[in-house]
mmCIF file of C-alpha atoms and ligand atoms in Angstrom:
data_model
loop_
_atom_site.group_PDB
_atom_site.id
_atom_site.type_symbol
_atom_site.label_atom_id
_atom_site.label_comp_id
_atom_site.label_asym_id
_atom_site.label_seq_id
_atom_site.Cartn_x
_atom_site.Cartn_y
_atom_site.Cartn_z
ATOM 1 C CA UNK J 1 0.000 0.000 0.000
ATOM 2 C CA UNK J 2 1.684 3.791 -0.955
ATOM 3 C CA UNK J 3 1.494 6.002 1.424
ATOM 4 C CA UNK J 4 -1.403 8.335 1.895
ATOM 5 C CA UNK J 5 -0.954 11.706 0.016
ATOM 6 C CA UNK J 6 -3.075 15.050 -0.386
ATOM 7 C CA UNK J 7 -3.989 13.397 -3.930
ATOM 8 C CA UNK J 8 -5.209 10.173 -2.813
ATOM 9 C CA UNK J 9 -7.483 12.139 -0.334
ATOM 10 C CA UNK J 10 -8.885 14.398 -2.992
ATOM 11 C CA UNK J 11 -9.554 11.307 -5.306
ATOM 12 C CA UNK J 12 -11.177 9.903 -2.338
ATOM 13 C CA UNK J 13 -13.549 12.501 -2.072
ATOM 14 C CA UNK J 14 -14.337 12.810 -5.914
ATOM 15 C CA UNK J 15 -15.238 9.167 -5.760
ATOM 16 C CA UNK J 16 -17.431 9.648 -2.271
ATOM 17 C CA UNK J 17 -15.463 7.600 -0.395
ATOM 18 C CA UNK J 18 -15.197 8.816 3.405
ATOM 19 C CA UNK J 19 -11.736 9.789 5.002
ATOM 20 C CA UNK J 20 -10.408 8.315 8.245
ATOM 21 C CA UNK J 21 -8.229 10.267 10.676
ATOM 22 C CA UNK J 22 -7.022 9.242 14.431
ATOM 23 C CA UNK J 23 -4.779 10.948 16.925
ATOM 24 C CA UNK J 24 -1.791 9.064 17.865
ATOM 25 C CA UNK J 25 1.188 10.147 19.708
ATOM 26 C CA UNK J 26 3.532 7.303 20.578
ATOM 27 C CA UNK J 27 5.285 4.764 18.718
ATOM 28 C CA UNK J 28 3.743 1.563 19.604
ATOM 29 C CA UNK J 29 0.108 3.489 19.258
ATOM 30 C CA UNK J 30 0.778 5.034 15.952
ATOM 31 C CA UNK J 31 2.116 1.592 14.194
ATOM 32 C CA UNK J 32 -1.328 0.270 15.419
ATOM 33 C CA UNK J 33 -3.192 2.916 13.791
ATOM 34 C CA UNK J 34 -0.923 2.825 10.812
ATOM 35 C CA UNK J 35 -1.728 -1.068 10.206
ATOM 36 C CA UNK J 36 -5.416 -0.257 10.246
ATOM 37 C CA UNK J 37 -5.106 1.319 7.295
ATOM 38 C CA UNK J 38 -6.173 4.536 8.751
ATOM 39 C CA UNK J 39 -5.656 7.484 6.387
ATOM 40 C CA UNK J 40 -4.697 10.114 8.667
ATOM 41 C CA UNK J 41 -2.948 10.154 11.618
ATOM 42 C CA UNK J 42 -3.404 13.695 13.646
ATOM 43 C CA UNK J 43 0.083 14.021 16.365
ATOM 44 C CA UNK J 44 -2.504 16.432 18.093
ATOM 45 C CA UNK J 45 -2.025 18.612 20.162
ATOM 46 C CA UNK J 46 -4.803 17.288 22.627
ATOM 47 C CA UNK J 47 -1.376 15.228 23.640
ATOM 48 C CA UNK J 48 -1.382 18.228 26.069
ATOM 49 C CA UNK J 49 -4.515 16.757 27.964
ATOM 50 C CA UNK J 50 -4.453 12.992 27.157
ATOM 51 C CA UNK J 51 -0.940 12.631 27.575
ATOM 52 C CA UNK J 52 0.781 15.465 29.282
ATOM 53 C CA UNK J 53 -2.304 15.529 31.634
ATOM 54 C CA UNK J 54 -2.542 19.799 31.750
ATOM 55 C CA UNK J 55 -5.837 21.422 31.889
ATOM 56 C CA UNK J 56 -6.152 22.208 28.023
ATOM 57 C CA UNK J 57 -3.807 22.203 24.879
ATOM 58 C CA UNK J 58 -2.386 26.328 25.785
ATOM 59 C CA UNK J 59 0.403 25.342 27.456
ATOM 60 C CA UNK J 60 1.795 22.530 24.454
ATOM 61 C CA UNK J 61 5.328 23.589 23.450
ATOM 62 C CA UNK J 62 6.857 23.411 19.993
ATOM 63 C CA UNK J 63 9.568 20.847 21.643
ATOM 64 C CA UNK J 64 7.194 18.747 22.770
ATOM 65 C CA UNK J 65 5.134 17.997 19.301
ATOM 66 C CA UNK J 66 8.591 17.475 17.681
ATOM 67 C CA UNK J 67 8.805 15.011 20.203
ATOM 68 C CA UNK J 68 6.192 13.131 19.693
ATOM 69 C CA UNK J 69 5.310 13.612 15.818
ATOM 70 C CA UNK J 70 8.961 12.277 15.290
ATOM 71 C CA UNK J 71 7.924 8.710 17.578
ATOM 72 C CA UNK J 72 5.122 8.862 15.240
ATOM 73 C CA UNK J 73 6.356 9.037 12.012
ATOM 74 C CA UNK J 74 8.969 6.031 12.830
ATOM 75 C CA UNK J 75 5.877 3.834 13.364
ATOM 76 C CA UNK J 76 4.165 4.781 10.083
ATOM 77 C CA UNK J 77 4.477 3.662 6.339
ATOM 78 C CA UNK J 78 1.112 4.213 5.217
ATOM 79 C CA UNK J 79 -0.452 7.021 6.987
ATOM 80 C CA UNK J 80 0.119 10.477 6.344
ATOM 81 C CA UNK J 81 1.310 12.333 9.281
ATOM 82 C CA UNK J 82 -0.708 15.440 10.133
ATOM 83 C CA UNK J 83 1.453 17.674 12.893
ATOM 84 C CA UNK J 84 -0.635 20.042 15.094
ATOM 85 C CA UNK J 85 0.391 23.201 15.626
ATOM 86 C CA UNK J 86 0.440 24.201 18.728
ATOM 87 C CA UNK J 87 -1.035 27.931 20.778
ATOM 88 C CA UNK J 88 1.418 30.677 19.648
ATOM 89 C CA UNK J 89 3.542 28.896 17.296
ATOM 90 C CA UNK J 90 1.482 30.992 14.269
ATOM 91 C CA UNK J 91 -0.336 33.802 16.112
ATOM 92 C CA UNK J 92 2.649 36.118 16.105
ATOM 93 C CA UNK J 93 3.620 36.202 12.345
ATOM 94 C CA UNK J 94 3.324 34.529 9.112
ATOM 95 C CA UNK J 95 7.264 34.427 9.056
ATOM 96 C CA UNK J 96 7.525 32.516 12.433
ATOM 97 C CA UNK J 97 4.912 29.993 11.426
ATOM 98 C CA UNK J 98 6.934 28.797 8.489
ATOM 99 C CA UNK J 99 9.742 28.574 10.802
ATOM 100 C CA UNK J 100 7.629 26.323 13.119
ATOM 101 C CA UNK J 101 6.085 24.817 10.398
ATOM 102 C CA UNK J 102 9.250 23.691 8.754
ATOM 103 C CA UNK J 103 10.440 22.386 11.779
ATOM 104 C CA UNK J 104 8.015 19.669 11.505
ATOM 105 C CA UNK J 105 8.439 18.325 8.825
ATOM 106 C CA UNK J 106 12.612 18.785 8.562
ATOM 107 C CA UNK J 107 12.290 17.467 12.157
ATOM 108 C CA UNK J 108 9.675 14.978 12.899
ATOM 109 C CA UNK J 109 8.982 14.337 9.362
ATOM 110 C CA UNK J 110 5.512 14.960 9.196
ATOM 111 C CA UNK J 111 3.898 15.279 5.464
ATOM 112 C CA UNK J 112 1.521 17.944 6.560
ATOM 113 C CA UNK J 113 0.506 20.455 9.631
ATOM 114 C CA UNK J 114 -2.678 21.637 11.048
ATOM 115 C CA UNK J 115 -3.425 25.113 12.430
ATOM 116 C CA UNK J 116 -6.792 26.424 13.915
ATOM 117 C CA UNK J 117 -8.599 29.943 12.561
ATOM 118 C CA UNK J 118 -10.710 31.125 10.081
ATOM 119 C CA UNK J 119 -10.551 34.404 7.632
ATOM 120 C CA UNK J 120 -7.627 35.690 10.335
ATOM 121 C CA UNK J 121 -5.254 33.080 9.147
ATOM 122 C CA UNK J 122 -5.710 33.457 5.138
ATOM 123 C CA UNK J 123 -2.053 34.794 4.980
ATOM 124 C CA UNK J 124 -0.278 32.543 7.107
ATOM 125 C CA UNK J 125 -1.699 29.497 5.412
ATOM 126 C CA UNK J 126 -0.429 31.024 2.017
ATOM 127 C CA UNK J 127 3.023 31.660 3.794
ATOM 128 C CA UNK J 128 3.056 28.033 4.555
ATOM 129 C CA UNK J 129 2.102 27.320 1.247
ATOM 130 C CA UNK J 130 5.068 29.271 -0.581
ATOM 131 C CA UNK J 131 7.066 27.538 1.835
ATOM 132 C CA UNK J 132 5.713 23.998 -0.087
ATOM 133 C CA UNK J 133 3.979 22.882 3.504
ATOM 134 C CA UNK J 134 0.705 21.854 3.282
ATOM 135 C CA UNK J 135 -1.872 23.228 5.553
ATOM 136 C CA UNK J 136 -4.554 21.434 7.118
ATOM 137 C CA UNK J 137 -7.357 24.079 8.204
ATOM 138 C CA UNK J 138 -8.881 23.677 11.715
ATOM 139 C CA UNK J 139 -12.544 26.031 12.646
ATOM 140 C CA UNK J 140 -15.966 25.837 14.794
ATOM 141 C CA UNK J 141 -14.719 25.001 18.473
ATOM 142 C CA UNK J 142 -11.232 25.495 18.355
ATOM 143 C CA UNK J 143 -9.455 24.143 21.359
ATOM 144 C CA UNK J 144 -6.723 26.920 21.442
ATOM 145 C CA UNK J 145 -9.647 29.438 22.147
ATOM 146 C CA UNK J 146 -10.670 28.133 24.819
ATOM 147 C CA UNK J 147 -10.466 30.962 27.020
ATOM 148 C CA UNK J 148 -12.313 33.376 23.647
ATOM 149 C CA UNK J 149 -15.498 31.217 23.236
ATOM 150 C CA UNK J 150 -16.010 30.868 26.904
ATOM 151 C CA UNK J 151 -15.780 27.247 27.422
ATOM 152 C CA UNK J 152 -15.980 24.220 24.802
ATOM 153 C CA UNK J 153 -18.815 24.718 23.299
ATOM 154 C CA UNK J 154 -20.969 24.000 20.086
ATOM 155 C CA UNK J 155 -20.225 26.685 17.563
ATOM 156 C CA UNK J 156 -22.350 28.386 14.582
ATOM 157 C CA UNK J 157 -25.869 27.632 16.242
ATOM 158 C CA UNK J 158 -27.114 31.370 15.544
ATOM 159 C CA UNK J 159 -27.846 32.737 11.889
ATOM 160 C CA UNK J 160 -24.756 35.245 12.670
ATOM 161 C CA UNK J 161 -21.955 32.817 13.897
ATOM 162 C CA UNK J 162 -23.064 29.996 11.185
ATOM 163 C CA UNK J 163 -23.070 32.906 8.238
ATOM 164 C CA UNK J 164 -19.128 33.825 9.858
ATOM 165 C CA UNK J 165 -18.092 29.642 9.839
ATOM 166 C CA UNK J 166 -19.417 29.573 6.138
ATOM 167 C CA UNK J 167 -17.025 32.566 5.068
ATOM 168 C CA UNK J 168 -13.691 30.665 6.998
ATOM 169 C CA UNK J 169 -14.151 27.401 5.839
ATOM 170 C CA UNK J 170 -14.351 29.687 2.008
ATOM 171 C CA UNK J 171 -11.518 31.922 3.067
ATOM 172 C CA UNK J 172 -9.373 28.753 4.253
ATOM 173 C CA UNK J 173 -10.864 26.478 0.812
ATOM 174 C CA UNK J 174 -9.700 29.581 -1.612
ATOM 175 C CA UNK J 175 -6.421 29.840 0.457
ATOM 176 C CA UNK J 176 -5.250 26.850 -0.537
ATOM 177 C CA UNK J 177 -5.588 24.014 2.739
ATOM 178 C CA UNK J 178 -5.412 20.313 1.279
ATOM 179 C CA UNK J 179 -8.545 19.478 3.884
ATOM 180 C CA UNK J 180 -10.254 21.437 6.745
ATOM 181 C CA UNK J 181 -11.453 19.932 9.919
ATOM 182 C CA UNK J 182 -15.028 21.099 11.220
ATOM 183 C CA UNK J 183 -15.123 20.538 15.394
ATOM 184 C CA UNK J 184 -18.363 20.852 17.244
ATOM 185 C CA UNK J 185 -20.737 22.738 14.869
ATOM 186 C CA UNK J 186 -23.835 21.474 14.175
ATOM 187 C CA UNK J 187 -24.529 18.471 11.543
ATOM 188 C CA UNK J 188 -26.782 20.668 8.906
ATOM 189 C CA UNK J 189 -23.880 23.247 9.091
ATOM 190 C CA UNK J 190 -21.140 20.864 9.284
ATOM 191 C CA UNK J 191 -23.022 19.746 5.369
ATOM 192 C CA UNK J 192 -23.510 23.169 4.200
ATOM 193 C CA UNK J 193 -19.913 23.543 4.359
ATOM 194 C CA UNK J 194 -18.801 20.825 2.980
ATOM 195 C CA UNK J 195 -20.906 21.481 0.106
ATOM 196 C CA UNK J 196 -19.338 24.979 -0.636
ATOM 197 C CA UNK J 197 -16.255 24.064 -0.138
ATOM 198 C CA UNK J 198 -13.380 22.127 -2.620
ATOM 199 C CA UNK J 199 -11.462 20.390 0.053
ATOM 200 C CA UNK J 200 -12.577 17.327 1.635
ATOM 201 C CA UNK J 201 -13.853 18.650 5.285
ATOM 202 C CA UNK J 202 -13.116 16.145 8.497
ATOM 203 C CA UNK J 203 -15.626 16.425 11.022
ATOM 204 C CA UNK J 204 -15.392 16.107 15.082
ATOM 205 C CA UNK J 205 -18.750 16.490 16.600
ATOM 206 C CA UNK J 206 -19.895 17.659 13.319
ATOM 207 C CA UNK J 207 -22.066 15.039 11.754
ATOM 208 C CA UNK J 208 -22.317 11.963 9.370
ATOM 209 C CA UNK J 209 -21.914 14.508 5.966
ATOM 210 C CA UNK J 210 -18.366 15.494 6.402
ATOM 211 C CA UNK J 211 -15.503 14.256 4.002
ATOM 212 C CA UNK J 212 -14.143 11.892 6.667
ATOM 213 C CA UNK J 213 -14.053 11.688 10.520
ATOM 214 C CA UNK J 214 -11.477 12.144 13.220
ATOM 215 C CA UNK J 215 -11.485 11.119 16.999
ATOM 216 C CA UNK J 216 -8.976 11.479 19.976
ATOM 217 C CA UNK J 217 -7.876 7.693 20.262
ATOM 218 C CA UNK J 218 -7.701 7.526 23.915
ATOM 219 C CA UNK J 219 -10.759 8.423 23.718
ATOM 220 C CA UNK J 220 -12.142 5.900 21.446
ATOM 221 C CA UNK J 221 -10.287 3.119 23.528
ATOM 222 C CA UNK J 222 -11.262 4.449 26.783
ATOM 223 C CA UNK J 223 -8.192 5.261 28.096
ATOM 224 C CA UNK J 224 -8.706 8.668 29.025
ATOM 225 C CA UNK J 225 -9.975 9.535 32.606
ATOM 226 C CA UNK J 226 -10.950 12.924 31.918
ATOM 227 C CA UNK J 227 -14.674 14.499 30.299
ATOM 228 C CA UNK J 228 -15.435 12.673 26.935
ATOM 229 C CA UNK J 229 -17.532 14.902 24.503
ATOM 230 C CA UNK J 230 -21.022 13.336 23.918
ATOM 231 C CA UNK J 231 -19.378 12.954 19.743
ATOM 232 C CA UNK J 232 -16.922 10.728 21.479
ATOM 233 C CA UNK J 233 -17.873 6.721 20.491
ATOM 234 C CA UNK J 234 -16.259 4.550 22.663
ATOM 235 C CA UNK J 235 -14.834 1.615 20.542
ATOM 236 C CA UNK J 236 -13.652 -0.490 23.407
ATOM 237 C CA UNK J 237 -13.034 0.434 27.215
ATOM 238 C CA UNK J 238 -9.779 -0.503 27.810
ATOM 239 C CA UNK J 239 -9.337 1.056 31.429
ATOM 240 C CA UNK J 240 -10.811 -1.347 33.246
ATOM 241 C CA UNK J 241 -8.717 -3.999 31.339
ATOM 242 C CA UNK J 242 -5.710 -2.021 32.103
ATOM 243 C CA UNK J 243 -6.555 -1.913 35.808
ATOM 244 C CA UNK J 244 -7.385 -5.685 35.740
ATOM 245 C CA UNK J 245 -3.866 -6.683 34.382
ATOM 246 C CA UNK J 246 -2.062 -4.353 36.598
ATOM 247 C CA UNK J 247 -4.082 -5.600 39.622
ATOM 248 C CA UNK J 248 -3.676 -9.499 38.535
ATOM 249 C CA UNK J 249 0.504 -8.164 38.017
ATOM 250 C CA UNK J 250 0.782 -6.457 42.080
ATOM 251 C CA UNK J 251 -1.177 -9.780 43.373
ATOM 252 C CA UNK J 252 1.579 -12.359 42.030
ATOM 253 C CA UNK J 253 4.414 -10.307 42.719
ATOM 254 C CA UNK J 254 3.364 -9.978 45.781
ATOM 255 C CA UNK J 255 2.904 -13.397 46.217
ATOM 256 C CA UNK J 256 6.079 -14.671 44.407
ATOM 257 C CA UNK J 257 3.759 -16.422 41.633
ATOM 258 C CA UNK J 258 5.735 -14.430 39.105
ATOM 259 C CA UNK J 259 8.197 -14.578 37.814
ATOM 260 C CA UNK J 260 7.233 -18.693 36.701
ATOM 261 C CA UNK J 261 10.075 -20.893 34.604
ATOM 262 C CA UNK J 262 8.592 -19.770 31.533
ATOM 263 C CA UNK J 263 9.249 -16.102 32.360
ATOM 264 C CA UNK J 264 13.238 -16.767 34.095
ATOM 265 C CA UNK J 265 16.514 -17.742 32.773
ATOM 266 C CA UNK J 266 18.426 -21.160 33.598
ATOM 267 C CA UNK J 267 22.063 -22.231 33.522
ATOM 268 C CA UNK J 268 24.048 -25.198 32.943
ATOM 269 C CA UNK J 269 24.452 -27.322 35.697
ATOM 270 C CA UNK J 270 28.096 -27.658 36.137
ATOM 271 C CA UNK J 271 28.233 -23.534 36.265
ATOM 272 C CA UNK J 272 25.372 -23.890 38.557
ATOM 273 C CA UNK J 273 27.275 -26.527 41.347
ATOM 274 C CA UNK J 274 30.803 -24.305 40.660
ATOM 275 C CA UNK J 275 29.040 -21.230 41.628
ATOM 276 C CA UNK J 276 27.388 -22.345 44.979
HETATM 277 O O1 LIG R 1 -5.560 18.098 18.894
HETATM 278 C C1 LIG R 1 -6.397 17.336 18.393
HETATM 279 O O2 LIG R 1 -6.476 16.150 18.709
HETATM 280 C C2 LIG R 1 -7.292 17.904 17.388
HETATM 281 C C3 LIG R 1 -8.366 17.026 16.811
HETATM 282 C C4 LIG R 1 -9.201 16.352 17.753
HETATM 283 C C5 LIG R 1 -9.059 17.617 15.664
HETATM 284 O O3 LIG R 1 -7.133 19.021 17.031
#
């Protein structure tokens, strides 16, 4: 299978075919996704809360993405890698987002990189553009505005604040993104735009009529202790697995039932007697 390009996800939209895209930020995780044949994988930078454990993605670093996209992109061979950036590392100029920008892929290797923002962003998405990085586009409840939307909340429910989605996801189509993800807004929205615009549109809480889909992982697998959005499904629940093993792993420890013979190491006999 070739890997997973911004062509092969336009031709999958011309054909109707739906796009899938999953977070992943570790090695082991990411190969997993990768062999699913999953088209997308997001390094997102929800790593902040589901990994890093802080209250919300602000205080993800440009260190720590390189980080983790590079663990990511050593797992992968099918998958195109999708590199989040993170709060401040495109607010401040056009200039210093290519410079961030670049350092994923030169870095980490990623194939593409994600930024949040609507009409505000036109120019730094073409600077990252002239700069030969593709730009995935990122609107409705975006995480890294948390603290501007009061909480994270459903977006474009009134006539005024749908009418002002409609004219990003157009501003970020015309500006040249290879795809545009559409969080939290509602599902007859979530298909108007994807009807006016050329990219394929991946939706997150936004309804069945997007392009494709994308979903926290830990999430999916229920491995994440903290609030799951209600356009979370939960694929398998792997905590209480998790606890389980670890619980069944103290108890024979503890009771010297592991390590058995099949789990230790022996040595020949005659080294055995000479040692004792
Ligand atoms: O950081 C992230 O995981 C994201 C997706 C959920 C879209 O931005």
């Amino acid at each position: 299978m070739a890997r997973v390009t911004i062509t092969t996800l336009k031709e999958k939209k011309a054909r109707g075919e739906k796009i899938t895209m999953l977070t992943a930020y570790d090695y082991s995780t990411a190969g997993m996704v990768d062999a699913a044949g999953i088209d997308m994988i997001l390094v997102g930078d929800s790593l902040g809360m589901v990994v890093l454990g802080y209250e919300n993605t602000l205080p993800v670093t440009m260190d720590e993405m390189i980080h983790h996209s590079k663990t990511v992109t050593r797992a992968t061979k099918n998958a195109m890698v999708v590199g989040d950036m993170p709060f401040l590392s495109y607010h401040i100029s056009p200039r210093e987002a290519v410079r961030n920008a670049g350092r994923f892929l030169k870095e980490a290797g990623v194939h593409a990189v994600k930024l949040e923002g609507g009409q505000e962003r036109v120019d730094t998405v073409k600077a990252l553009l002239d700069a030969q990085i593709p730009v995935q586009g990122h609107i409705g409840l975006t995480p890294q505005s948390v603290h501007q939307l009061g909480g994270f909340k459903v977006q474009g429910k009134d006539l005024e604040t749908a009418q002002k989605l409609i004219k990003d996801a157009e501003a970020m189509d015309q500006a040249g993104v290879f795809s545009l993800v559409l969080e939290g807004v509602p599902t007859p929205l979530a298909r108007k735009i994807t009807e006016a615009v050329s990219c394929p549109t991946i939706g997150i809480g936004a309804g069945p009529y997007c392009d494709g889909q994308v979903l926290v992982i830990n999430d999916i697998l229920g491995m994440y202790q903290g609030h799951i959005p209600k356009f979370v499904k939960k694929y398998a629940n792997l905590q209480p697995i998790i606890a389980e093993a670890l619980k069944a792993y103290k108890e024979e420890v503890e009771q010297g039932t592991f390590p058995g013979p099949e789990h230790s190491f022996t040595m020949k006999d005659d080294v055995l007697e000479r040692l004792y």
